[in-house]
Amino acid sequence: MKRITRRLILSAAAGAIAVAAGAGASESQRAPLPSEYVEECGSCHVAFPARMLDAASWRAVLAGLDRHFGVDASADAETLEPIRAYLSQAARSRPTASGGEPLLRITETRWFRHEHDEVPARLRSGPEAVPLSNCAACHRNAAQGSYSERSLELPRKGGSK
């Protein structure tokens, strides 16, 4: 928890310095997610930013929409085309494969595990556990595609924010 507090303080300080230097608009300058992507994928879960998986992983995710983590999330070709184009163009440049196979879950990427290794144990298991795939539980601006630590708010004990 001390590490999270320290990171939050450092993040806030970095944000303040960036704003003072006139560079604080980088988050707001981030291109909005394509509406087709938000409508189709965001109707079931947060429309995850493409940069969270590489292009091979996104291709594998889209190829398996008929069995998308236990549900049939199939979509017609016309709907998928702009989504495929966005995910391919904006995908992470670093590979997100494991054992030569593209990862299908963002939560299994090395980057994600590193970024979330400080999540308190009470949020990982037990009655207050929050699925790591539920980004909006902690990232207040996840629906807008922002996962900045400046907007991070861990659920408090007892389940409230």
Coordinates of N, CA, C and O in Angstrom, one line a residue:
M1 N 0.8 -1.2 0.0 CA 0.0 0.0 0.0 C 0.9 1.2 0.0 O 0.5 2.2 -0.6
K2 N 2.0 1.2 0.7 CA 2.9 2.3 0.7 C 3.4 2.6 -0.7 O 3.5 3.8 -1.1
R3 N 3.6 1.6 -1.5 CA 4.1 1.7 -2.8 C 3.0 2.4 -3.7 O 3.3 3.3 -4.5
I4 N 1.8 2.1 -3.5 CA 0.7 2.7 -4.2 C 0.6 4.2 -3.8 O 0.5 5.1 -4.7
T5 N 0.7 4.5 -2.5 CA 0.6 5.8 -2.1 C 1.7 6.6 -2.6 O 1.5 7.7 -3.1
R6 N 2.9 6.1 -2.6 CA 4.1 6.8 -3.1 C 3.9 7.0 -4.6 O 4.2 8.1 -5.1
R7 N 3.4 6.0 -5.3 CA 3.2 6.2 -6.8 C 2.2 7.2 -7.1 O 2.3 8.0 -8.0
L8 N 1.1 7.2 -6.3 CA 0.1 8.3 -6.5 C 0.6 9.7 -6.2 O 0.3 10.6 -7.0
I9 N 1.4 9.8 -5.2 CA 2.0 11.1 -4.9 C 3.0 11.5 -6.0 O 2.9 12.7 -6.5
L10 N 3.8 10.6 -6.5 CA 4.7 10.9 -7.6 C 4.0 11.2 -8.9 O 4.3 12.1 -9.6
S11 N 2.9 10.5 -9.1 CA 2.1 10.7 -10.3 C 1.5 12.1 -10.2 O 1.5 12.8 -11.2
A12 N 0.9 12.4 -9.1 CA 0.3 13.8 -8.9 C 1.3 14.9 -9.1 O 1.1 15.9 -9.7
A13 N 2.5 14.6 -8.5 CA 3.6 15.6 -8.7 C 4.0 15.8 -10.1 O 4.2 16.9 -10.6
A14 N 4.1 14.6 -10.8 CA 4.5 14.7 -12.2 C 3.5 15.4 -13.0 O 3.8 16.2 -13.9
G15 N 2.2 15.1 -12.7 CA 1.1 15.8 -13.4 C 1.1 17.3 -13.2 O 1.0 18.1 -14.1
A16 N 1.4 17.7 -12.0 CA 1.5 19.1 -11.6 C 2.6 19.8 -12.4 O 2.5 20.9 -12.9
I17 N 3.8 19.1 -12.4 CA 4.9 19.7 -13.2 C 4.6 19.7 -14.6 O 4.9 20.7 -15.3
A18 N 4.0 18.7 -15.2 CA 3.7 18.7 -16.6 C 2.7 19.8 -17.0 O 2.8 20.5 -18.0
V19 N 1.7 20.0 -16.1 CA 0.7 21.1 -16.3 C 1.5 22.5 -16.3 O 1.3 23.3 -17.1
A20 N 2.3 22.6 -15.3 CA 3.1 23.8 -15.2 C 4.0 24.1 -16.4 O 4.2 25.2 -16.8
A21 N 4.4 23.0 -17.0 CA 5.3 23.1 -18.2 C 4.5 23.2 -19.5 O 5.1 23.3 -20.5
G22 N 3.2 23.1 -19.3 CA 2.4 23.2 -20.5 C 2.2 21.9 -21.3 O 1.7 21.9 -22.4
A23 N 2.6 20.8 -20.7 CA 2.5 19.5 -21.4 C 1.4 18.7 -20.8 O 1.3 17.5 -21.1
G24 N 0.6 19.2 -19.9 CA -0.4 18.4 -19.2 C -1.6 18.0 -20.1 O -2.4 17.3 -19.6
A25 N -1.6 18.5 -21.2 CA -2.8 18.2 -22.1 C -2.6 16.9 -22.8 O -3.5 16.5 -23.6
S26 N -1.5 16.1 -22.6 CA -1.3 14.9 -23.4 C -2.5 14.0 -23.2 O -2.9 13.3 -24.2
E27 N -3.0 13.8 -22.1 CA -4.1 12.8 -21.9 C -5.3 13.3 -22.6 O -6.0 12.5 -23.3
S28 N -5.6 14.6 -22.5 CA -6.8 15.1 -23.2 C -6.7 15.1 -24.7 O -7.6 15.2 -25.4
Q29 N -5.4 15.1 -25.2 CA -5.2 15.1 -26.6 C -5.2 13.8 -27.2 O -5.1 13.6 -28.4
R30 N -5.3 12.7 -26.4 CA -5.4 11.4 -26.9 C -6.6 11.2 -27.7 O -7.7 11.7 -27.4
A31 N -6.5 10.6 -28.9 CA -7.6 10.5 -29.8 C -8.7 9.7 -29.1 O -8.4 8.7 -28.5
P32 N -9.9 10.1 -29.3 CA -11.0 9.3 -28.8 C -11.1 8.0 -29.4 O -10.7 7.8 -30.6
L33 N -11.7 7.0 -28.7 CA -11.8 5.7 -29.3 C -12.9 5.8 -30.4 O -13.9 6.5 -30.3
P34 N -12.8 5.0 -31.5 CA -13.7 5.0 -32.6 C -15.1 4.6 -32.0 O -15.3 3.7 -31.2
S35 N -16.1 5.3 -32.5 CA -17.5 5.1 -32.0 C -18.0 3.6 -32.3 O -18.6 3.1 -31.5
E36 N -17.6 3.1 -33.4 CA -18.0 1.7 -33.7 C -17.4 0.7 -32.7 O -18.1 -0.2 -32.3
Y37 N -16.2 1.0 -32.3 CA -15.5 0.1 -31.3 C -16.2 0.3 -29.9 O -16.5 -0.7 -29.3
V38 N -16.5 1.5 -29.6 CA -17.1 1.8 -28.3 C -18.5 1.2 -28.2 O -18.9 0.5 -27.3
E39 N -19.2 1.3 -29.3 CA -20.6 0.8 -29.3 C -20.6 -0.7 -29.3 O -21.4 -1.3 -28.6
E40 N -19.8 -1.3 -30.1 CA -19.9 -2.8 -30.2 C -19.2 -3.5 -29.0 O -19.8 -4.3 -28.4
C41 N -18.0 -3.1 -28.7 CA -17.3 -3.8 -27.6 C -17.6 -3.2 -26.3 O -17.7 -3.9 -25.3
G42 N -17.8 -1.9 -26.3 CA -18.1 -1.2 -25.0 C -19.5 -1.5 -24.5 O -19.9 -1.1 -23.4
S43 N -20.4 -2.2 -25.3 CA -21.7 -2.5 -24.8 C -21.7 -3.6 -23.8 O -22.6 -3.8 -23.0
C44 N -20.6 -4.4 -23.7 CA -20.4 -5.5 -22.8 C -19.4 -5.2 -21.7 O -19.5 -5.7 -20.6
H45 N -18.3 -4.5 -22.1 CA -17.2 -4.2 -21.2 C -16.6 -2.9 -21.6 O -16.9 -2.4 -22.6
V46 N -15.7 -2.4 -20.8 CA -14.9 -1.2 -21.2 C -14.3 -1.5 -22.5 O -13.7 -2.6 -22.8
A47 N -14.4 -0.5 -23.4 CA -13.7 -0.7 -24.7 C -12.2 -0.4 -24.5 O -11.8 0.7 -24.4
F48 N -11.5 -1.5 -24.3 CA -10.1 -1.4 -23.9 C -9.3 -0.7 -25.0 O -9.5 -1.0 -26.2
P49 N -8.4 0.2 -24.6 CA -7.5 0.8 -25.6 C -6.7 -0.2 -26.4 O -6.2 -1.2 -25.8
A50 N -6.6 0.0 -27.7 CA -5.9 -0.9 -28.5 C -4.4 -1.2 -28.1 O -3.9 -2.2 -28.3
R51 N -3.8 -0.2 -27.4 CA -2.4 -0.3 -27.0 C -2.2 -1.3 -25.9 O -1.1 -1.6 -25.5
M52 N -3.2 -1.9 -25.4 CA -3.1 -2.9 -24.4 C -2.7 -4.3 -24.9 O -2.3 -5.2 -24.1
L53 N -2.9 -4.6 -26.2 CA -2.5 -5.8 -26.8 C -1.8 -5.5 -28.2 O -2.1 -4.5 -28.8
D54 N -1.0 -6.5 -28.6 CA -0.4 -6.2 -29.9 C -1.4 -6.7 -31.0 O -2.4 -7.2 -30.8
A55 N -1.0 -6.4 -32.3 CA -1.9 -6.6 -33.4 C -2.3 -8.1 -33.5 O -3.4 -8.5 -33.8
A56 N -1.3 -9.0 -33.3 CA -1.6 -10.4 -33.4 C -2.6 -10.9 -32.3 O -3.5 -11.7 -32.6
S57 N -2.5 -10.3 -31.1 CA -3.5 -10.7 -30.1 C -4.9 -10.2 -30.5 O -5.9 -10.9 -30.3
W58 N -4.9 -8.9 -31.0 CA -6.3 -8.4 -31.4 C -6.8 -9.2 -32.5 O -8.1 -9.5 -32.5
R59 N -6.0 -9.7 -33.5 CA -6.5 -10.5 -34.6 C -7.1 -11.8 -34.0 O -8.1 -12.3 -34.4
A60 N -6.4 -12.4 -33.0 CA -6.8 -13.6 -32.4 C -8.1 -13.4 -31.6 O -9.1 -14.2 -31.7
V61 N -8.2 -12.3 -30.9 CA -9.5 -12.0 -30.2 C -10.6 -11.9 -31.2 O -11.7 -12.5 -31.0
L62 N -10.4 -11.1 -32.3 CA -11.5 -10.9 -33.2 C -11.9 -12.2 -34.0 O -13.0 -12.4 -34.3
A63 N -10.9 -13.1 -34.1 CA -11.1 -14.4 -34.8 C -12.0 -15.3 -33.9 O -12.6 -16.3 -34.4
G64 N -12.0 -15.1 -32.7 CA -12.7 -15.9 -31.8 C -13.9 -15.3 -31.1 O -14.3 -15.7 -30.0
L65 N -14.5 -14.3 -31.7 CA -15.7 -13.6 -31.1 C -16.9 -14.6 -30.9 O -17.7 -14.3 -30.0
D66 N -17.0 -15.7 -31.6 CA -18.1 -16.6 -31.4 C -18.0 -17.3 -30.1 O -18.9 -18.0 -29.6
R67 N -16.8 -17.3 -29.5 CA -16.6 -17.9 -28.2 C -15.7 -16.9 -27.3 O -14.7 -17.3 -26.8
H68 N -16.1 -15.7 -27.2 CA -15.4 -14.6 -26.5 C -15.6 -14.7 -25.0 O -16.5 -14.2 -24.5
F69 N -14.7 -15.4 -24.4 CA -14.7 -15.5 -22.9 C -16.0 -16.0 -22.4 O -16.6 -15.5 -21.4
G70 N -16.6 -17.0 -23.1 CA -17.8 -17.6 -22.6 C -19.1 -17.1 -23.2 O -20.2 -17.6 -22.9
V71 N -19.0 -16.1 -24.1 CA -20.2 -15.6 -24.7 C -20.0 -15.5 -26.2 O -18.8 -15.4 -26.7
D72 N -21.1 -15.5 -27.0 CA -21.0 -15.3 -28.4 C -21.1 -13.8 -28.7 O -22.1 -13.2 -28.5
A73 N -19.9 -13.2 -29.1 CA -19.9 -11.8 -29.3 C -19.7 -11.5 -30.8 O -19.2 -10.5 -31.2
S74 N -20.2 -12.5 -31.6 CA -20.0 -12.3 -33.1 C -20.6 -11.0 -33.6 O -21.6 -10.5 -33.0
A75 N -20.1 -10.5 -34.6 CA -20.6 -9.3 -35.3 C -20.4 -9.5 -36.8 O -19.5 -10.3 -37.2
D76 N -21.2 -8.8 -37.6 CA -21.1 -9.0 -39.0 C -19.8 -8.3 -39.5 O -19.2 -7.4 -38.8
A77 N -19.4 -8.6 -40.7 CA -18.2 -8.1 -41.3 C -18.2 -6.6 -41.4 O -17.1 -5.9 -41.2
E78 N -19.3 -6.0 -41.7 CA -19.4 -4.5 -41.9 C -19.1 -3.8 -40.5 O -18.4 -2.8 -40.5
T79 N -19.6 -4.4 -39.5 CA -19.4 -3.9 -38.1 C -17.9 -4.1 -37.7 O -17.3 -3.2 -37.1
L80 N -17.4 -5.2 -38.0 CA -16.0 -5.5 -37.6 C -14.9 -4.8 -38.3 O -13.9 -4.6 -37.8
E81 N -15.2 -4.4 -39.6 CA -14.1 -3.8 -40.4 C -13.5 -2.6 -39.7 O -12.2 -2.5 -39.6
P82 N -14.2 -1.6 -39.3 CA -13.6 -0.4 -38.6 C -12.9 -0.8 -37.3 O -11.9 -0.1 -36.9
I83 N -13.5 -1.7 -36.6 CA -12.9 -2.2 -35.4 C -11.6 -2.8 -35.6 O -10.6 -2.6 -34.9
R84 N -11.6 -3.7 -36.6 CA -10.3 -4.4 -37.0 C -9.3 -3.4 -37.4 O -8.1 -3.5 -37.0
A85 N -9.7 -2.4 -38.2 CA -8.7 -1.4 -38.6 C -8.1 -0.6 -37.5 O -6.9 -0.4 -37.4
Y86 N -9.0 -0.2 -36.5 CA -8.5 0.6 -35.4 C -7.6 -0.3 -34.5 O -6.5 0.2 -34.2
L87 N -8.0 -1.5 -34.2 CA -7.1 -2.3 -33.3 C -5.8 -2.6 -34.0 O -4.8 -2.7 -33.3
S88 N -5.8 -2.8 -35.3 CA -4.6 -3.1 -36.0 C -3.6 -1.9 -36.0 O -2.4 -2.0 -35.8
Q89 N -4.2 -0.7 -36.3 CA -3.4 0.5 -36.4 C -2.9 1.0 -35.1 O -1.8 1.5 -35.0
A90 N -3.7 0.8 -34.0 CA -3.3 1.4 -32.7 C -2.8 0.4 -31.7 O -2.7 0.7 -30.5
A91 N -2.6 -0.8 -32.2 CA -2.1 -1.9 -31.3 C -0.8 -1.6 -30.7 O 0.0 -0.8 -31.2
R92 N -0.5 -2.3 -29.6 CA 0.8 -2.2 -28.9 C 1.9 -2.6 -29.9 O 1.7 -3.6 -30.6
S93 N 3.0 -2.0 -29.9 CA 4.1 -2.4 -30.8 C 4.9 -3.6 -30.2 O 5.4 -4.4 -30.9
R94 N 5.0 -3.6 -28.9 CA 5.7 -4.7 -28.3 C 4.8 -6.0 -28.3 O 3.6 -5.9 -28.0
P95 N 5.4 -7.1 -28.5 CA 4.6 -8.4 -28.6 C 3.9 -8.7 -27.2 O 4.5 -8.4 -26.2
T96 N 2.7 -9.2 -27.3 CA 2.0 -9.6 -26.1 C 1.7 -11.1 -26.2 O 0.7 -11.6 -25.8
A97 N 2.7 -11.8 -26.7 CA 2.5 -13.3 -26.9 C 3.1 -14.0 -25.7 O 3.9 -13.5 -25.0
S98 N 2.7 -15.2 -25.5 CA 3.3 -16.1 -24.5 C 3.5 -17.5 -25.1 O 2.5 -18.0 -25.7
G99 N 4.7 -18.0 -25.1 CA 5.0 -19.3 -25.7 C 4.7 -19.3 -27.2 O 4.3 -20.4 -27.7
G100 N 4.9 -18.2 -27.8 CA 4.6 -18.1 -29.3 C 3.2 -17.9 -29.7 O 2.9 -17.8 -30.8
E101 N 2.3 -17.9 -28.7 CA 0.9 -17.7 -29.0 C 0.4 -16.3 -28.5 O 0.8 -15.9 -27.5
P102 N -0.4 -15.7 -29.3 CA -0.9 -14.4 -28.9 C -1.8 -14.5 -27.7 O -2.6 -15.4 -27.6
L103 N -1.5 -13.6 -26.7 CA -2.4 -13.6 -25.5 C -3.7 -13.0 -25.9 O -3.8 -12.0 -26.7
L104 N -4.7 -13.5 -25.3 CA -6.1 -13.1 -25.5 C -6.6 -12.2 -24.4 O -7.6 -11.5 -24.6
R105 N -6.0 -12.3 -23.3 CA -6.4 -11.5 -22.1 C -5.4 -10.5 -21.7 O -4.2 -10.8 -21.5
I106 N -5.9 -9.2 -21.7 CA -5.0 -8.1 -21.3 C -4.4 -8.4 -19.9 O -3.3 -8.1 -19.6
T107 N -5.2 -9.0 -19.0 CA -4.8 -9.2 -17.7 C -3.6 -10.2 -17.6 O -3.0 -10.3 -16.5
E108 N -3.3 -10.9 -18.7 CA -2.2 -11.9 -18.7 C -0.9 -11.3 -19.2 O 0.1 -12.0 -19.2
T109 N -1.0 -10.1 -19.7 CA 0.3 -9.5 -20.3 C 1.2 -9.1 -19.2 O 0.8 -8.8 -18.0
R110 N 2.5 -9.2 -19.5 CA 3.5 -8.9 -18.5 C 3.3 -7.4 -18.0 O 3.5 -7.1 -16.8
W111 N 3.0 -6.5 -18.9 CA 2.8 -5.1 -18.6 C 1.7 -5.0 -17.6 O 1.8 -4.3 -16.6
F112 N 0.6 -5.6 -17.8 CA -0.6 -5.5 -16.9 C -0.2 -6.1 -15.6 O -0.5 -5.4 -14.5
R113 N 0.4 -7.2 -15.5 CA 0.7 -7.8 -14.2 C 1.6 -6.9 -13.4 O 1.5 -6.7 -12.2
H114 N 2.6 -6.3 -14.1 CA 3.5 -5.4 -13.5 C 2.8 -4.2 -12.9 O 3.0 -3.8 -11.8
E115 N 1.9 -3.6 -13.7 CA 1.2 -2.4 -13.3 C 0.2 -2.7 -12.2 O -0.1 -1.8 -11.4
H116 N -0.2 -3.9 -12.0 CA -1.2 -4.2 -11.0 C -0.7 -5.1 -9.9 O -1.5 -5.6 -9.1
D117 N 0.6 -5.2 -9.8 CA 1.2 -6.0 -8.7 C 1.0 -5.4 -7.3 O 1.3 -6.1 -6.3
E118 N 0.6 -4.2 -7.2 CA 0.4 -3.6 -5.9 C -1.1 -3.5 -5.5 O -1.4 -2.9 -4.5
V119 N -1.9 -4.1 -6.3 CA -3.3 -4.2 -5.9 C -3.4 -4.9 -4.6 O -2.9 -6.0 -4.5
P120 N -4.1 -4.3 -3.6 CA -4.2 -5.0 -2.3 C -4.8 -6.4 -2.4 O -5.7 -6.6 -3.2
A121 N -4.4 -7.3 -1.5 CA -4.8 -8.7 -1.5 C -6.4 -8.7 -1.4 O -7.0 -9.6 -2.0
R122 N -6.9 -7.8 -0.6 CA -8.4 -7.9 -0.3 C -9.2 -7.6 -1.6 O -10.3 -8.0 -1.7
L123 N -8.5 -7.0 -2.6 CA -9.2 -6.8 -3.9 C -9.0 -7.9 -4.9 O -9.6 -7.9 -6.0
R124 N -8.0 -8.8 -4.6 CA -7.7 -9.9 -5.5 C -8.5 -11.1 -5.2 O -8.8 -11.9 -6.0
S125 N -8.9 -11.3 -3.9 CA -9.6 -12.5 -3.5 C -10.5 -12.2 -2.3 O -10.2 -11.2 -1.6
G126 N -11.5 -13.0 -2.1 CA -12.4 -12.7 -1.0 C -13.6 -11.9 -1.3 O -13.9 -11.7 -2.5
P127 N -14.4 -11.6 -0.4 CA -15.7 -10.9 -0.6 C -15.6 -9.5 -1.3 O -16.5 -9.1 -1.9
E128 N -14.5 -8.9 -1.2 CA -14.3 -7.5 -1.8 C -13.5 -7.6 -3.1 O -13.2 -6.6 -3.7
A129 N -13.2 -8.8 -3.5 CA -12.5 -9.0 -4.8 C -13.1 -8.3 -6.0 O -14.4 -8.3 -6.1
V130 N -12.3 -7.7 -6.8 CA -12.8 -7.1 -8.0 C -12.0 -7.8 -9.2 O -10.8 -7.9 -9.1
P131 N -12.8 -8.3 -10.1 CA -12.1 -8.9 -11.3 C -11.1 -7.9 -11.9 O -11.5 -6.7 -12.1
L132 N -9.9 -8.3 -12.2 CA -8.9 -7.4 -12.8 C -9.4 -6.9 -14.1 O -8.9 -5.8 -14.6
S133 N -10.3 -7.6 -14.8 CA -10.8 -7.1 -16.1 C -11.8 -6.0 -15.9 O -12.2 -5.4 -16.9
N134 N -12.2 -5.7 -14.7 CA -13.2 -4.6 -14.4 C -12.4 -3.3 -14.2 O -12.3 -2.8 -13.1
C135 N -11.9 -2.8 -15.2 CA -11.0 -1.6 -15.1 C -11.7 -0.4 -14.4 O -11.1 0.3 -13.6
A136 N -13.0 -0.2 -14.7 CA -13.7 0.9 -14.2 C -13.9 0.8 -12.6 O -14.2 1.8 -12.0
A137 N -13.6 -0.3 -12.0 CA -13.7 -0.4 -10.6 C -12.7 0.5 -9.9 O -12.9 1.0 -8.8
C138 N -11.6 0.7 -10.6 CA -10.5 1.5 -10.0 C -10.1 2.7 -10.8 O -9.8 3.8 -10.3
H139 N -10.3 2.6 -12.1 CA -9.9 3.7 -13.0 C -11.1 4.5 -13.4 O -11.9 4.0 -14.2
R140 N -11.3 5.6 -12.8 CA -12.6 6.3 -12.9 C -12.8 6.8 -14.3 O -14.0 7.0 -14.7
N141 N -11.8 6.9 -15.2 CA -12.0 7.4 -16.5 C -11.7 6.3 -17.6 O -11.5 6.6 -18.7
A142 N -11.9 5.1 -17.1 CA -11.6 4.0 -18.1 C -12.6 4.0 -19.3 O -12.2 3.7 -20.4
A143 N -13.8 4.4 -19.1 CA -14.8 4.4 -20.2 C -14.4 5.4 -21.2 O -14.7 5.3 -22.4
Q144 N -13.5 6.4 -20.9 CA -13.0 7.4 -21.8 C -11.7 7.0 -22.4 O -11.0 7.7 -23.1
G145 N -11.2 5.8 -22.0 CA -9.9 5.3 -22.5 C -8.7 5.8 -21.7 O -7.6 5.7 -22.1
S146 N -9.0 6.4 -20.5 CA -7.9 6.9 -19.7 C -7.6 6.0 -18.5 O -8.6 5.8 -17.7
Y147 N -6.4 5.6 -18.3 CA -6.0 4.7 -17.2 C -5.0 5.4 -16.4 O -4.2 4.7 -15.7
S148 N -4.9 6.7 -16.4 CA -3.9 7.4 -15.7 C -4.0 7.1 -14.2 O -5.1 7.0 -13.6
E149 N -2.9 7.1 -13.6 CA -2.9 6.9 -12.1 C -3.4 8.1 -11.4 O -3.8 8.0 -10.2
R150 N -3.5 9.2 -12.1 CA -4.1 10.4 -11.5 C -5.6 10.2 -11.2 O -6.1 10.9 -10.3
S151 N -6.2 9.4 -12.0 CA -7.6 9.2 -11.8 C -7.9 7.8 -11.1 O -9.1 7.4 -11.1
L152 N -6.9 7.2 -10.6 CA -7.0 5.9 -9.9 C -7.7 6.1 -8.5 O -7.3 7.0 -7.7
E153 N -8.7 5.3 -8.2 CA -9.3 5.3 -6.9 C -9.7 3.9 -6.6 O -10.7 3.3 -7.2
L154 N -9.0 3.3 -5.7 CA -9.2 1.9 -5.3 C -10.5 1.8 -4.5 O -10.8 2.8 -3.7
P155 N -11.3 0.8 -4.7 CA -12.5 0.7 -3.8 C -12.1 0.6 -2.3 O -11.1 -0.1 -2.0
R156 N -12.9 1.2 -1.5 CA -12.6 1.2 -0.1 C -13.1 -0.1 0.5 O -13.9 -0.8 -0.1
K157 N -12.6 -0.3 1.7 CA -13.1 -1.5 2.4 C -14.6 -1.4 2.5 O -15.1 -0.3 2.8
G158 N -15.3 -2.5 2.4 CA -16.7 -2.5 2.5 C -17.4 -2.3 1.1 O -18.6 -2.3 1.0
G159 N -16.6 -2.1 0.0 CA -17.1 -2.1 -1.3 C -17.5 -0.8 -1.9 O -17.9 -0.7 -3.0
S160 N -17.3 0.3 -1.2 CA -17.7 1.6 -1.7 C -16.4 2.3 -2.2 O -15.3 2.0 -1.8
K161 N -16.6 3.3 -3.1 CA -15.5 4.1 -3.6 C -15.3 5.3 -2.7 O -16.1 5.8 -2.1

